[in-house]
Amino acid sequence: RERFQKLLERLGLKQPPNATARSVEQAINAAKELGYPLVVRPSYVLGGRAMEIVFNEEGLQRYMKEAVSVSNDSPVLLDRFLDDAVEMDVDAIYDGERVLIGGLMEHIEQAGVHSGDSACSLPPYELAPVIQDKLREQVAKMAEALGVRGLMNTQFAIQGEDIYVLEVNPRASRTAPFVSKATGYPLAKIAARVMVGQTLTQQSVTEERIPGYYSVKEAVFPFVKFPGVDPLLGPEMKSTGEVMGVGKTFGEAFAKSQRAAGVNLNDSGKVLISIRDADKAKAPDIARMLVAKKYEIVATGGTARFLKEAGIPCEVVYKVNEGRPNTVDMIKNDQIQLIINTTEGKKAISDSFTMRREALQHRVTYYTTMAGARAACYALGELDAGDVNCLQDLHKSLI
């Protein structure tokens, strides 16, 4: 990790401020320098195991004492959490001379949700082309500096105009099959040939393919089979599978991916909105999109006040611990067709757990990020899109 930090400094690339800690005291001192919130995790984990976002010193102390054993052999890694950042995945192949960009994938959930749990779009659906070009340049720099031969996966976080490198894996990632289906390039085959000495030029594979259609990868979750598990998404991976939707527009592709993942989106009904303070500025836009799609808004106290101030009519409902009838009662009575719920902090997450679990039991569609909710709004306008695309025909259109 420290060697990689030096490499990025030499290349002039940014990383989120980070540190390693081998004791509770070291972690607390490092956190004071880095600032909260922090992403904390043990060394050498897969799938974001035991990874958490902590918001204060109390949370960090609890994590260090309960979640992990800390020693010189297995220090804890601390990274400054980039709130409200867009995460990107880039798959590439390097043969020692030339870089082939397999695909740029824009995550739909913001940074902080594990990449295996986040839906993503190829090509990117909102990221500015100038930022996309910078990502390509940075991937090429890192591939050359690392001396990779074959596949390489890089994850970035974009905050405004700033690009941060989250991690680089000099291997195939779980995204490689998705990118191969989306672009028609058999990435594993091309990379295997590169690894045994055949260059990209010799394989006649030198140009990135950017499709004229959208492909969306969506995660499949097993929450309904595990009664005690909270469906709130975070840095620890919870999904057990993936599906893909393809469409002429991002909305159509996302709608198909939701259908394939078993998520039911109704073309009208009541939507329950209960969101954390940090997300309230984004709520009016999403609420207006939902009203335009024939949804009635129901919101908890603080969210309702904010929406009414923005001129959006909404019904007020109690939170679970505030009185009756409350959010859970409405879900049980089949009055809610869609839920948007974002939360942070141990108490708030615990208080809203019963609402999310009840939604699962009653098969009410829910989104626990604002980005996911916005994508759903795009999809609501494309629910009737029923075109079935043959992958081979789509790939021929790219040649």
Tab-separated table of C-alpha atoms in Angstrom:
chain	number	residue	atom	x	y	z
A	1	ARG	CA	0.000	0.000	0.000
A	2	GLU	CA	2.802	2.414	0.907
A	3	ARG	CA	4.700	1.520	-2.284
A	4	PHE	CA	1.560	2.151	-4.334
A	5	GLN	CA	1.109	5.532	-2.639
A	6	LYS	CA	4.620	6.509	-3.718
A	7	LEU	CA	3.914	5.325	-7.267
A	8	LEU	CA	0.808	7.533	-7.505
A	9	GLU	CA	2.740	10.515	-6.138
A	10	ARG	CA	5.406	9.954	-8.804
A	11	LEU	CA	2.704	9.839	-11.519
A	12	GLY	CA	0.993	12.961	-10.151
A	13	LEU	CA	-2.291	11.131	-9.398
A	14	LYS	CA	-4.538	11.677	-6.382
A	15	GLN	CA	-5.625	9.236	-3.699
A	16	PRO	CA	-8.082	9.897	-0.867
A	17	PRO	CA	-6.063	10.902	2.242
A	18	ASN	CA	-5.232	7.648	4.023
A	19	ALA	CA	-3.197	6.015	6.778
A	20	THR	CA	-2.480	2.632	8.350
A	21	ALA	CA	-2.864	1.942	12.076
A	22	ARG	CA	-1.414	-0.846	14.180
A	23	SER	CA	-3.128	0.137	17.436
A	24	VAL	CA	-6.271	1.918	18.656
A	25	GLU	CA	-4.191	4.937	19.669
A	26	GLN	CA	-2.545	5.169	16.230
A	27	ALA	CA	-5.964	4.963	14.556
A	28	ILE	CA	-7.417	7.803	16.663
A	29	ASN	CA	-4.394	10.029	15.995
A	30	ALA	CA	-4.534	9.275	12.249
A	31	ALA	CA	-8.285	10.029	12.188
A	32	LYS	CA	-7.668	13.468	13.724
A	33	GLU	CA	-5.365	14.267	10.783
A	34	LEU	CA	-7.546	12.709	8.066
A	35	GLY	CA	-10.928	13.929	9.348
A	36	TYR	CA	-14.279	12.084	9.456
A	37	PRO	CA	-16.105	10.246	7.941
A	38	LEU	CA	-13.593	7.430	7.355
A	39	VAL	CA	-13.700	4.112	5.537
A	40	VAL	CA	-11.981	1.588	7.825
A	41	ARG	CA	-11.057	-1.987	6.963
A	42	PRO	CA	-8.644	-4.763	7.839
A	43	SER	CA	-5.722	-5.532	5.511
A	44	TYR	CA	-6.087	-8.230	2.859
A	45	VAL	CA	-9.851	-8.661	2.669
A	46	LEU	CA	-12.098	-9.597	-0.237
A	47	GLY	CA	-15.657	-8.431	-0.812
A	48	GLY	CA	-15.280	-5.527	1.621
A	49	ARG	CA	-15.421	-7.959	4.553
A	50	ALA	CA	-15.544	-6.113	7.916
A	51	MET	CA	-15.311	-2.770	6.084
A	52	GLU	CA	-17.256	0.129	7.626
A	53	ILE	CA	-17.813	3.863	7.321
A	54	VAL	CA	-17.319	5.547	10.717
A	55	PHE	CA	-18.516	9.088	11.418
A	56	ASN	CA	-16.832	9.934	14.743
A	57	GLU	CA	-14.208	8.861	17.294
A	58	GLU	CA	-16.720	6.783	19.236
A	59	GLY	CA	-17.505	4.747	16.104
A	60	LEU	CA	-13.800	4.296	15.350
A	61	GLN	CA	-13.028	3.061	18.869
A	62	ARG	CA	-15.908	0.584	18.697
A	63	TYR	CA	-14.709	-0.674	15.315
A	64	MET	CA	-11.109	-1.098	16.475
A	65	LYS	CA	-12.158	-3.005	19.605
A	66	GLU	CA	-14.998	-5.141	18.217
A	67	ALA	CA	-14.558	-5.655	14.501
A	68	VAL	CA	-10.906	-6.531	13.982
A	69	SER	CA	-7.759	-7.752	15.639
A	70	VAL	CA	-4.970	-5.247	15.038
A	71	SER	CA	-1.295	-6.159	14.893
A	72	ASN	CA	1.849	-5.354	12.952
A	73	ASP	CA	1.000	-8.208	10.585
A	74	SER	CA	-2.544	-6.980	9.937
A	75	PRO	CA	-2.841	-3.207	10.308
A	76	VAL	CA	-6.160	-1.440	9.843
A	77	LEU	CA	-6.448	0.793	6.768
A	78	LEU	CA	-8.103	4.194	7.133
A	79	ASP	CA	-9.252	6.234	4.121
A	80	ARG	CA	-11.038	9.589	4.107
A	81	PHE	CA	-14.552	8.857	2.849
A	82	LEU	CA	-15.435	10.930	-0.216
A	83	ASP	CA	-19.081	11.749	0.396
A	84	ASP	CA	-21.317	12.323	-2.623
A	85	ALA	CA	-18.645	11.160	-5.089
A	86	VAL	CA	-19.306	9.231	-8.314
A	87	GLU	CA	-17.476	5.920	-8.487
A	88	MET	CA	-16.087	4.557	-11.767
A	89	ASP	CA	-14.712	1.157	-12.785
A	90	VAL	CA	-12.335	0.891	-15.750
A	91	ASP	CA	-11.270	-2.444	-17.248
A	92	ALA	CA	-8.180	-2.354	-19.464
A	93	ILE	CA	-5.601	-4.650	-21.055
A	94	TYR	CA	-1.903	-3.721	-21.350
A	95	ASP	CA	0.599	-5.625	-23.493
A	96	GLY	CA	3.728	-3.635	-22.658
A	97	GLU	CA	3.291	-1.234	-25.599
A	98	ARG	CA	-0.370	-0.386	-25.964
A	99	VAL	CA	-3.389	-0.019	-23.647
A	100	LEU	CA	-6.821	-1.267	-24.707
A	101	ILE	CA	-9.630	0.276	-22.651
A	102	GLY	CA	-12.232	-2.474	-22.316
A	103	GLY	CA	-14.904	-0.189	-20.893
A	104	LEU	CA	-15.730	2.707	-18.576
A	105	MET	CA	-18.509	1.912	-16.114
A	106	GLU	CA	-20.263	4.616	-14.122
A	107	HIS	CA	-21.618	3.336	-10.803
A	108	ILE	CA	-25.199	4.289	-10.094
A	109	GLU	CA	-24.769	4.143	-6.300
A	110	GLN	CA	-22.302	6.722	-5.006
A	111	ALA	CA	-18.854	5.914	-3.601
A	112	GLY	CA	-19.111	4.039	-0.303
A	113	VAL	CA	-21.309	1.236	-1.668
A	114	HIS	CA	-19.229	-1.853	-2.516
A	115	SER	CA	-18.566	-2.052	-6.266
A	116	GLY	CA	-20.053	-5.573	-6.346
A	117	ASP	CA	-23.341	-4.238	-4.925
A	118	SER	CA	-23.613	-1.133	-7.079
A	119	ALA	CA	-25.406	-1.078	-10.410
A	120	CYS	CA	-23.287	0.408	-13.200
A	121	SER	CA	-23.749	1.719	-16.719
A	122	LEU	CA	-21.572	1.244	-19.804
A	123	PRO	CA	-21.074	3.733	-21.382
A	124	PRO	CA	-21.322	6.266	-18.506
A	125	TYR	CA	-24.752	7.924	-18.406
A	126	GLU	CA	-23.935	11.269	-16.737
A	127	LEU	CA	-20.159	11.651	-16.433
A	128	ALA	CA	-18.697	14.459	-18.583
A	129	PRO	CA	-16.653	13.292	-21.627
A	130	VAL	CA	-13.652	15.394	-20.509
A	131	ILE	CA	-13.510	13.454	-17.202
A	132	GLN	CA	-13.835	10.159	-19.114
A	133	ASP	CA	-10.776	11.075	-21.213
A	134	LYS	CA	-8.784	11.900	-18.074
A	135	LEU	CA	-9.649	8.474	-16.661
A	136	ARG	CA	-8.338	6.798	-19.813
A	137	GLU	CA	-5.071	8.746	-19.519
A	138	GLN	CA	-4.650	7.847	-15.845
A	139	VAL	CA	-5.289	4.132	-16.480
A	140	ALA	CA	-2.646	4.125	-19.246
A	141	LYS	CA	-0.109	5.788	-16.920
A	142	MET	CA	-0.701	3.264	-14.138
A	143	ALA	CA	-0.638	0.239	-16.476
A	144	GLU	CA	2.754	1.286	-17.821
A	145	ALA	CA	4.178	2.099	-14.376
A	146	LEU	CA	2.971	-1.184	-12.879
A	147	GLY	CA	4.205	-3.253	-15.827
A	148	VAL	CA	0.928	-5.166	-16.120
A	149	ARG	CA	0.616	-7.829	-18.825
A	150	GLY	CA	-3.032	-8.687	-19.331
A	151	LEU	CA	-6.157	-7.433	-17.596
A	152	MET	CA	-6.251	-4.634	-15.061
A	153	ASN	CA	-9.200	-3.162	-13.152
A	154	THR	CA	-9.093	0.350	-11.695
A	155	GLN	CA	-11.640	2.009	-9.418
A	156	PHE	CA	-11.917	5.793	-9.221
A	157	ALA	CA	-13.995	8.276	-7.247
A	158	ILE	CA	-14.881	11.583	-8.912
A	159	GLN	CA	-15.765	14.508	-6.656
A	160	GLY	CA	-16.514	17.606	-8.727
A	161	GLU	CA	-13.525	17.977	-11.063
A	162	ASP	CA	-11.167	15.931	-8.847
A	163	ILE	CA	-10.305	12.343	-9.727
A	164	TYR	CA	-9.128	10.010	-6.945
A	165	VAL	CA	-7.667	6.535	-7.458
A	166	LEU	CA	-9.340	4.126	-5.017
A	167	GLU	CA	-7.600	0.923	-6.033
A	168	VAL	CA	-5.912	-0.907	-8.892
A	169	ASN	CA	-6.127	-4.675	-9.334
A	170	PRO	CA	-3.640	-6.163	-11.843
A	171	ARG	CA	-6.045	-8.986	-12.694
A	172	ALA	CA	-9.465	-9.711	-14.124
A	173	SER	CA	-12.331	-8.246	-12.088
A	174	ARG	CA	-15.949	-9.367	-11.690
A	175	THR	CA	-16.793	-6.688	-14.287
A	176	ALA	CA	-14.869	-8.420	-17.127
A	177	PRO	CA	-17.766	-10.715	-18.225
A	178	PHE	CA	-20.184	-7.763	-18.192
A	179	VAL	CA	-17.849	-5.559	-20.272
A	180	SER	CA	-17.294	-8.445	-22.718
A	181	LYS	CA	-21.055	-8.873	-23.227
A	182	ALA	CA	-21.597	-5.113	-23.541
A	183	THR	CA	-18.829	-4.489	-26.108
A	184	GLY	CA	-18.345	-7.838	-27.869
A	185	TYR	CA	-14.644	-7.941	-26.936
A	186	PRO	CA	-13.789	-11.300	-25.263
A	187	LEU	CA	-11.539	-9.641	-22.670
A	188	ALA	CA	-10.401	-12.858	-20.917
A	189	LYS	CA	-9.334	-14.405	-24.251
A	190	ILE	CA	-7.519	-11.253	-25.424
A	191	ALA	CA	-5.766	-10.887	-22.048
A	192	ALA	CA	-4.720	-14.566	-21.931
A	193	ARG	CA	-3.085	-14.186	-25.355
A	194	VAL	CA	-1.312	-11.023	-24.195
A	195	MET	CA	-0.002	-12.931	-21.165
A	196	VAL	CA	1.655	-15.527	-23.425
A	197	GLY	CA	3.291	-12.860	-25.591
A	198	GLN	CA	0.791	-11.987	-28.337
A	199	THR	CA	0.427	-8.197	-28.628
A	200	LEU	CA	-2.847	-6.331	-29.076
A	201	THR	CA	-1.709	-5.255	-32.554
A	202	GLN	CA	-1.083	-8.882	-33.530
A	203	GLN	CA	-4.611	-9.696	-32.364
A	204	SER	CA	-6.012	-6.713	-34.341
A	205	VAL	CA	-7.630	-5.382	-31.166
A	206	THR	CA	-6.393	-1.826	-30.666
A	207	GLU	CA	-9.420	0.488	-30.436
A	208	GLU	CA	-11.834	0.921	-27.549
A	209	ARG	CA	-15.453	0.114	-28.422
A	210	ILE	CA	-18.005	2.618	-27.141
A	211	PRO	CA	-21.495	1.226	-27.817
A	212	GLY	CA	-24.328	3.375	-29.131
A	213	TYR	CA	-26.644	1.618	-26.671
A	214	TYR	CA	-26.582	1.348	-22.854
A	215	SER	CA	-25.830	-1.758	-20.811
A	216	VAL	CA	-26.629	-1.751	-17.095
A	217	LYS	CA	-25.281	-4.323	-14.647
A	218	GLU	CA	-27.432	-4.751	-11.539
A	219	ALA	CA	-26.715	-6.777	-8.400
A	220	VAL	CA	-29.059	-9.474	-7.097
A	221	PHE	CA	-29.529	-9.656	-3.321
A	222	PRO	CA	-30.631	-12.583	-1.112
A	223	PHE	CA	-32.089	-10.430	1.715
A	224	VAL	CA	-35.534	-12.028	1.721
A	225	LYS	CA	-33.939	-15.387	2.675
A	226	PHE	CA	-32.081	-13.924	5.678
A	227	PRO	CA	-34.613	-12.410	8.099
A	228	GLY	CA	-32.088	-10.632	10.364
A	229	VAL	CA	-30.067	-8.890	7.648
A	230	ASP	CA	-30.438	-5.147	6.989
A	231	PRO	CA	-30.774	-4.427	3.238
A	232	LEU	CA	-29.002	-1.066	3.640
A	233	LEU	CA	-26.077	-0.958	1.189
A	234	GLY	CA	-22.568	-0.085	2.363
A	235	PRO	CA	-18.904	-0.968	1.869
A	236	GLU	CA	-19.368	-4.652	2.805
A	237	MET	CA	-20.547	-6.714	-0.178
A	238	LYS	CA	-23.975	-8.373	0.194
A	239	SER	CA	-25.005	-9.392	-3.334
A	240	THR	CA	-24.957	-12.989	-4.596
A	241	GLY	CA	-25.401	-12.500	-8.337
A	242	GLU	CA	-25.726	-10.088	-11.243
A	243	VAL	CA	-28.044	-9.409	-14.172
A	244	MET	CA	-27.776	-7.147	-17.214
A	245	GLY	CA	-30.212	-4.920	-19.078
A	246	VAL	CA	-29.619	-3.433	-22.546
A	247	GLY	CA	-31.529	-0.513	-24.056
A	248	LYS	CA	-31.367	2.433	-26.440
A	249	THR	CA	-31.514	4.805	-23.456
A	250	PHE	CA	-30.136	4.550	-19.933
A	251	GLY	CA	-33.699	4.500	-18.558
A	252	GLU	CA	-34.688	1.533	-20.728
A	253	ALA	CA	-31.528	-0.414	-19.819
A	254	PHE	CA	-31.981	0.300	-16.093
A	255	ALA	CA	-35.683	-0.680	-16.229
A	256	LYS	CA	-34.758	-4.009	-17.839
A	257	SER	CA	-32.020	-4.651	-15.275
A	258	GLN	CA	-34.516	-4.061	-12.441
A	259	ARG	CA	-37.007	-6.455	-14.031
A	260	ALA	CA	-34.284	-9.101	-14.405
A	261	ALA	CA	-33.243	-8.654	-10.754
A	262	GLY	CA	-36.833	-9.235	-9.603
A	263	VAL	CA	-37.458	-5.592	-8.683
A	264	ASN	CA	-41.011	-4.480	-9.507
A	265	LEU	CA	-41.445	-0.853	-10.553
A	266	ASN	CA	-45.063	0.337	-10.725
A	267	ASP	CA	-46.024	3.086	-13.170
A	268	SER	CA	-47.947	4.930	-10.388
A	269	GLY	CA	-48.798	4.714	-6.688
A	270	LYS	CA	-47.519	6.122	-3.407
A	271	VAL	CA	-43.814	6.669	-2.685
A	272	LEU	CA	-42.512	6.919	0.881
A	273	ILE	CA	-39.511	9.262	1.202
A	274	SER	CA	-37.446	9.372	4.397
A	275	ILE	CA	-33.912	10.672	3.945
A	276	ARG	CA	-30.916	11.897	5.936
A	277	ASP	CA	-30.158	15.629	6.195
A	278	ALA	CA	-27.149	15.400	3.843
A	279	ASP	CA	-29.437	14.210	1.001
A	280	LYS	CA	-32.304	16.671	1.474
A	281	ALA	CA	-31.001	19.111	-1.163
A	282	LYS	CA	-31.445	16.366	-3.803
A	283	ALA	CA	-34.947	15.387	-2.668
A	284	PRO	CA	-37.054	18.046	-4.476
A	285	ASP	CA	-35.740	17.107	-7.955
A	286	ILE	CA	-36.463	13.421	-7.399
A	287	ALA	CA	-39.876	14.170	-5.850
A	288	ARG	CA	-40.834	16.326	-8.864
A	289	MET	CA	-39.800	13.530	-11.247
A	290	LEU	CA	-41.980	11.091	-9.277
A	291	VAL	CA	-44.973	13.466	-9.234
A	292	ALA	CA	-44.593	13.825	-13.017
A	293	LYS	CA	-44.743	9.993	-13.201
A	294	LYS	CA	-48.119	9.977	-11.340
A	295	TYR	CA	-46.771	9.130	-7.893
A	296	GLU	CA	-48.175	10.616	-4.678
A	297	ILE	CA	-45.563	11.584	-2.074
A	298	VAL	CA	-45.641	10.403	1.549
A	299	ALA	CA	-42.757	11.603	3.748
A	300	THR	CA	-41.558	11.522	7.353
A	301	GLY	CA	-41.471	14.781	9.352
A	302	GLY	CA	-38.145	16.426	8.432
A	303	THR	CA	-38.273	15.304	4.804
A	304	ALA	CA	-41.926	16.446	4.449
A	305	ARG	CA	-41.089	19.930	5.771
A	306	PHE	CA	-38.258	20.253	3.266
A	307	LEU	CA	-40.427	19.102	0.350
A	308	LYS	CA	-43.303	21.426	1.293
A	309	GLU	CA	-40.898	24.381	1.459
A	310	ALA	CA	-39.880	23.472	-2.112
A	311	GLY	CA	-43.559	23.625	-3.135
A	312	ILE	CA	-44.114	19.852	-3.435
A	313	PRO	CA	-47.354	18.554	-1.900
A	314	CYS	CA	-46.917	15.545	0.369
A	315	GLU	CA	-48.650	13.565	3.078
A	316	VAL	CA	-46.844	13.356	6.454
A	317	VAL	CA	-46.373	10.006	8.218
A	318	TYR	CA	-44.834	9.088	11.579
A	319	LYS	CA	-41.529	7.241	11.863
A	320	VAL	CA	-41.760	3.879	13.654
A	321	ASN	CA	-40.895	5.276	17.096
A	322	GLU	CA	-43.031	8.432	16.811
A	323	GLY	CA	-46.612	7.103	16.914
A	324	ARG	CA	-49.315	5.439	14.815
A	325	PRO	CA	-50.132	5.072	11.983
A	326	ASN	CA	-46.452	4.991	10.974
A	327	THR	CA	-44.309	3.969	8.017
A	328	VAL	CA	-44.457	0.256	8.891
A	329	ASP	CA	-48.273	0.372	9.238
A	330	MET	CA	-48.573	1.871	5.739
A	331	ILE	CA	-46.302	-0.831	4.278
A	332	LYS	CA	-48.272	-3.602	6.033
A	333	ASN	CA	-51.535	-2.135	4.686
A	334	ASP	CA	-50.149	-2.217	1.109
A	335	GLN	CA	-50.449	1.564	0.805
A	336	ILE	CA	-46.848	2.069	-0.377
A	337	GLN	CA	-45.488	1.011	-3.786
A	338	LEU	CA	-41.978	2.537	-3.612
A	339	ILE	CA	-39.604	3.574	-0.789
A	340	ILE	CA	-36.621	5.947	-0.853
A	341	ASN	CA	-34.745	5.727	2.447
A	342	THR	CA	-31.247	7.028	3.155
A	343	THR	CA	-29.774	7.135	6.626
A	344	GLU	CA	-26.510	7.407	8.553
A	345	GLY	CA	-25.381	7.012	12.146
A	346	LYS	CA	-25.911	3.915	14.292
A	347	LYS	CA	-29.159	5.092	15.971
A	348	ALA	CA	-30.863	6.278	12.768
A	349	ILE	CA	-29.930	3.059	10.951
A	350	SER	CA	-31.259	0.966	13.846
A	351	ASP	CA	-34.501	3.008	14.072
A	352	SER	CA	-35.298	2.609	10.363
A	353	PHE	CA	-34.348	-1.103	10.169
A	354	THR	CA	-37.907	-2.362	10.773
A	355	MET	CA	-39.198	-0.253	7.877
A	356	ARG	CA	-36.673	-1.739	5.428
A	357	ARG	CA	-37.325	-5.297	6.643
A	358	GLU	CA	-41.096	-4.852	6.354
A	359	ALA	CA	-40.619	-3.562	2.801
A	360	LEU	CA	-38.746	-6.763	1.967
A	361	GLN	CA	-41.420	-9.001	3.451
A	362	HIS	CA	-44.163	-7.174	1.535
A	363	ARG	CA	-42.093	-7.006	-1.658
A	364	VAL	CA	-42.168	-3.213	-1.791
A	365	THR	CA	-39.400	-1.815	-4.009
A	366	TYR	CA	-36.932	0.336	-2.058
A	367	TYR	CA	-33.790	2.356	-2.792
A	368	THR	CA	-31.292	3.209	-0.054
A	369	THR	CA	-29.274	5.738	-2.086
A	370	MET	CA	-30.378	8.946	-3.831
A	371	ALA	CA	-28.502	7.931	-6.983
A	372	GLY	CA	-30.457	4.661	-7.118
A	373	ALA	CA	-33.709	6.589	-6.652
A	374	ARG	CA	-32.832	8.975	-9.504
A	375	ALA	CA	-32.031	6.041	-11.812
A	376	ALA	CA	-35.402	4.510	-10.913
A	377	CYS	CA	-37.101	7.771	-11.975
A	378	TYR	CA	-35.446	7.445	-15.405
A	379	ALA	CA	-36.644	3.834	-15.590
A	380	LEU	CA	-40.265	4.724	-14.737
A	381	GLY	CA	-40.567	6.462	-18.100
A	382	GLU	CA	-39.394	3.333	-19.936
A	383	LEU	CA	-41.403	0.551	-18.261
A	384	ASP	CA	-43.208	-0.282	-21.520
A	385	ALA	CA	-39.959	-0.707	-23.484
A	386	GLY	CA	-40.081	-4.377	-24.426
A	387	ASP	CA	-37.523	-4.638	-27.224
A	388	VAL	CA	-35.451	-7.815	-26.988
A	389	ASN	CA	-31.928	-7.426	-28.319
A	390	CYS	CA	-29.737	-10.209	-29.655
A	391	LEU	CA	-26.201	-9.685	-28.284
A	392	GLN	CA	-24.576	-10.887	-31.501
A	393	ASP	CA	-26.546	-8.334	-33.548
A	394	LEU	CA	-25.562	-5.562	-31.119
A	395	HIS	CA	-21.895	-6.589	-31.360
A	396	LYS	CA	-22.052	-6.563	-35.184
A	397	SER	CA	-23.252	-2.947	-35.028
A	398	LEU	CA	-19.983	-2.033	-33.257
A	399	ILE	CA	-17.623	-3.505	-35.843
